[in-house]
Amino acid sequence: ETAGLSIAKSWDAISLLAEWDKGTTLKRLSRKAMKSASSMVLFALPKFGDTQLIEAGRVIQKIWIYANMHNISVHPMLSPVFFFNRLVNNDTQDLPVHNIEELKQLRNAFLKIFPLHAENGAMYSEIFLMKLAISDSMGVKSLRKSKEDILFRD
């Protein structure tokens, strides 16, 4: 796994692995992480736009902080969401055909776990997937600057 992760740092290596249809370390690590999750949370929106994404990001951040305050660790699992949105929005021109077909199969399986249809039949767009796990209480907190020291408004 360590070798696979170090190879993943090189775009040239990743391109070759994709061309050869090899390099399943990241896929295996993602599956392992999903199987070990206490739970999964999917955030979805009825309308996919800039304003909605910013508001959703704020909500997700609050939930993440709240979870951490209650000894629940949050691990984003964003690759499926990003690739599924590319698939849904026909942004797949740079993906090999076999990957597009695999994405279609994976999204169908995903939709069986996380149905994204509203009561009125409209389709929601997935925007953020997170794995939750019960964690031990934190011993030493990391030192961080206050938001006032980082962010400023005119």
Short mmCIF file of C-alpha atoms in Angstrom, two decimals:
data_model
loop_
_atom_site.label_atom_id
_atom_site.label_comp_id
_atom_site.label_asym_id
_atom_site.label_seq_id
_atom_site.Cartn_x
_atom_site.Cartn_y
_atom_site.Cartn_z
CA GLU A 1 0.00 0.00 0.00
CA THR A 2 2.85 2.39 0.81
CA ALA A 3 4.42 1.80 -2.60
CA GLY A 4 1.08 2.40 -4.30
CA LEU A 5 0.60 5.68 -2.48
CA SER A 6 4.08 6.90 -3.37
CA ILE A 7 3.48 6.07 -7.04
CA ALA A 8 0.22 8.02 -6.86
CA LYS A 9 2.26 11.21 -6.42
CA SER A 10 3.38 11.04 -10.05
CA TRP A 11 0.87 11.97 -12.78
CA ASP A 12 3.01 10.15 -15.35
CA ALA A 13 2.87 6.95 -13.29
CA ILE A 14 -0.89 7.31 -12.77
CA SER A 15 -1.38 7.81 -16.53
CA LEU A 16 0.56 4.63 -17.29
CA LEU A 17 -1.35 2.63 -14.69
CA ALA A 18 -4.65 3.88 -16.14
CA GLU A 19 -3.50 2.98 -19.65
CA TRP A 20 -2.58 -0.53 -18.47
CA ASP A 21 -5.76 -0.77 -16.35
CA LYS A 22 -3.66 -1.42 -13.24
CA GLY A 23 -3.08 0.31 -9.92
CA THR A 24 -5.89 -0.72 -7.63
CA THR A 25 -4.28 0.33 -4.34
CA LEU A 26 -6.37 3.49 -3.95
CA LYS A 27 -9.54 1.58 -4.83
CA ARG A 28 -8.68 -1.09 -2.27
CA LEU A 29 -7.92 1.52 0.42
CA SER A 30 -11.24 3.27 -0.26
CA ARG A 31 -13.19 0.04 -0.01
CA LYS A 32 -11.39 -0.85 3.22
CA ALA A 33 -12.21 2.58 4.66
CA MET A 34 -15.87 2.31 3.66
CA LYS A 35 -16.23 -1.15 5.20
CA SER A 36 -14.71 0.02 8.49
CA ALA A 37 -17.03 3.03 8.82
CA SER A 38 -19.43 3.29 11.73
CA SER A 39 -21.66 5.17 9.32
CA MET A 40 -21.66 7.12 6.08
CA VAL A 41 -23.31 10.49 5.49
CA LEU A 42 -24.17 11.80 2.05
CA PHE A 43 -25.03 15.42 1.44
CA ALA A 44 -27.09 16.16 -1.65
CA LEU A 45 -28.74 19.21 -3.19
CA PRO A 46 -31.86 19.61 -5.33
CA LYS A 47 -30.12 22.38 -7.30
CA PHE A 48 -26.40 22.28 -8.14
CA GLY A 49 -25.11 25.86 -8.29
CA ASP A 50 -22.40 28.05 -6.82
CA THR A 51 -24.59 29.63 -4.13
CA GLN A 52 -26.04 26.28 -3.09
CA LEU A 53 -22.57 24.71 -2.90
CA ILE A 54 -21.25 27.51 -0.69
CA GLU A 55 -24.24 27.25 1.67
CA ALA A 56 -23.91 23.46 1.76
CA GLY A 57 -20.20 23.83 2.54
CA ARG A 58 -21.06 25.97 5.53
CA VAL A 59 -23.54 23.39 6.81
CA ILE A 60 -21.09 20.54 6.27
CA GLN A 61 -18.38 22.46 8.13
CA LYS A 62 -20.71 22.98 11.12
CA ILE A 63 -21.66 19.31 11.17
CA TRP A 64 -18.00 18.30 10.92
CA ILE A 65 -17.05 20.52 13.88
CA TYR A 66 -20.03 19.29 15.91
CA ALA A 67 -19.09 15.67 15.21
CA ASN A 68 -15.48 16.27 16.26
CA MET A 69 -16.66 17.94 19.48
CA HIS A 70 -18.52 14.70 20.27
CA ASN A 71 -15.57 12.38 19.54
CA ILE A 72 -16.76 11.38 16.11
CA SER A 73 -14.06 11.50 13.47
CA VAL A 74 -14.97 12.63 9.98
CA HIS A 75 -13.21 11.32 6.88
CA PRO A 76 -14.21 12.82 3.52
CA MET A 77 -14.69 10.24 0.77
CA LEU A 78 -14.95 12.61 -2.16
CA SER A 79 -13.70 10.68 -5.18
CA PRO A 80 -17.00 8.88 -5.82
CA VAL A 81 -18.95 12.14 -5.55
CA PHE A 82 -16.62 14.02 -7.90
CA PHE A 83 -16.59 11.27 -10.51
CA PHE A 84 -20.35 10.65 -10.31
CA ASN A 85 -21.00 14.36 -10.87
CA ARG A 86 -18.74 14.28 -13.90
CA LEU A 87 -20.71 11.30 -15.18
CA VAL A 88 -24.11 12.92 -14.57
CA ASN A 89 -23.00 16.19 -16.19
CA ASN A 90 -21.40 14.46 -19.22
CA ASP A 91 -17.93 15.71 -18.30
CA THR A 92 -16.20 12.44 -19.17
CA GLN A 93 -14.44 13.23 -22.45
CA ASP A 94 -10.99 12.72 -20.91
CA LEU A 95 -11.87 9.38 -19.27
CA PRO A 96 -11.28 6.03 -20.98
CA VAL A 97 -14.49 4.29 -22.14
CA HIS A 98 -13.97 1.34 -19.79
CA ASN A 99 -13.74 3.76 -16.83
CA ILE A 100 -16.98 5.45 -17.87
CA GLU A 101 -18.74 2.08 -17.99
CA GLU A 102 -17.32 1.15 -14.59
CA LEU A 103 -18.48 4.52 -13.20
CA LYS A 104 -22.00 3.86 -14.49
CA GLN A 105 -22.08 0.49 -12.72
CA LEU A 106 -20.66 1.95 -9.51
CA ARG A 107 -23.17 4.82 -9.54
CA ASN A 108 -26.06 2.39 -9.98
CA ALA A 109 -24.84 0.45 -6.94
CA PHE A 110 -24.34 3.74 -5.07
CA LEU A 111 -27.92 4.84 -5.82
CA LYS A 112 -29.22 1.61 -4.29
CA ILE A 113 -27.49 2.56 -1.04
CA PHE A 114 -28.17 6.31 -1.27
CA PRO A 115 -31.37 6.90 -3.27
CA LEU A 116 -31.26 10.48 -4.54
CA HIS A 117 -34.83 10.85 -5.77
CA ALA A 118 -37.11 13.36 -4.06
CA GLU A 119 -40.76 12.55 -3.37
CA ASN A 120 -41.72 14.53 -6.46
CA GLY A 121 -39.39 12.41 -8.61
CA ALA A 122 -36.72 15.10 -9.00
CA MET A 123 -33.11 13.96 -8.80
CA TYR A 124 -30.75 15.36 -6.16
CA SER A 125 -27.02 15.87 -6.84
CA GLU A 126 -24.57 14.33 -4.40
CA ILE A 127 -22.00 16.87 -3.23
CA PHE A 128 -20.16 15.43 -0.22
CA LEU A 129 -19.70 11.95 1.20
CA MET A 130 -18.15 11.38 4.61
CA LYS A 131 -17.29 8.38 6.70
CA LEU A 132 -17.91 8.68 10.42
CA ALA A 133 -16.17 6.71 13.14
CA ILE A 134 -16.26 6.84 16.91
CA SER A 135 -12.90 8.11 18.09
CA ASP A 136 -11.07 8.40 21.36
CA SER A 137 -11.12 11.82 22.96
CA MET A 138 -8.30 14.01 21.77
CA GLY A 139 -5.39 14.28 24.12
CA VAL A 140 -3.45 17.27 22.86
CA LYS A 141 -5.19 19.73 20.60
CA SER A 142 -3.23 21.07 17.67
CA LEU A 143 -2.25 24.71 17.94
CA ARG A 144 -4.13 26.86 15.48
CA LYS A 145 -4.40 30.55 14.87
CA SER A 146 -7.77 32.07 15.59
CA LYS A 147 -9.97 32.77 12.62
CA GLU A 148 -9.61 36.49 13.33
CA ASP A 149 -5.85 36.14 12.74
CA ILE A 150 -6.41 34.38 9.41
CA LEU A 151 -9.57 35.91 7.96
CA PHE A 152 -10.29 39.58 7.67
CA ARG A 153 -13.08 41.63 6.22
CA ASP A 154 -13.03 45.19 4.95
#
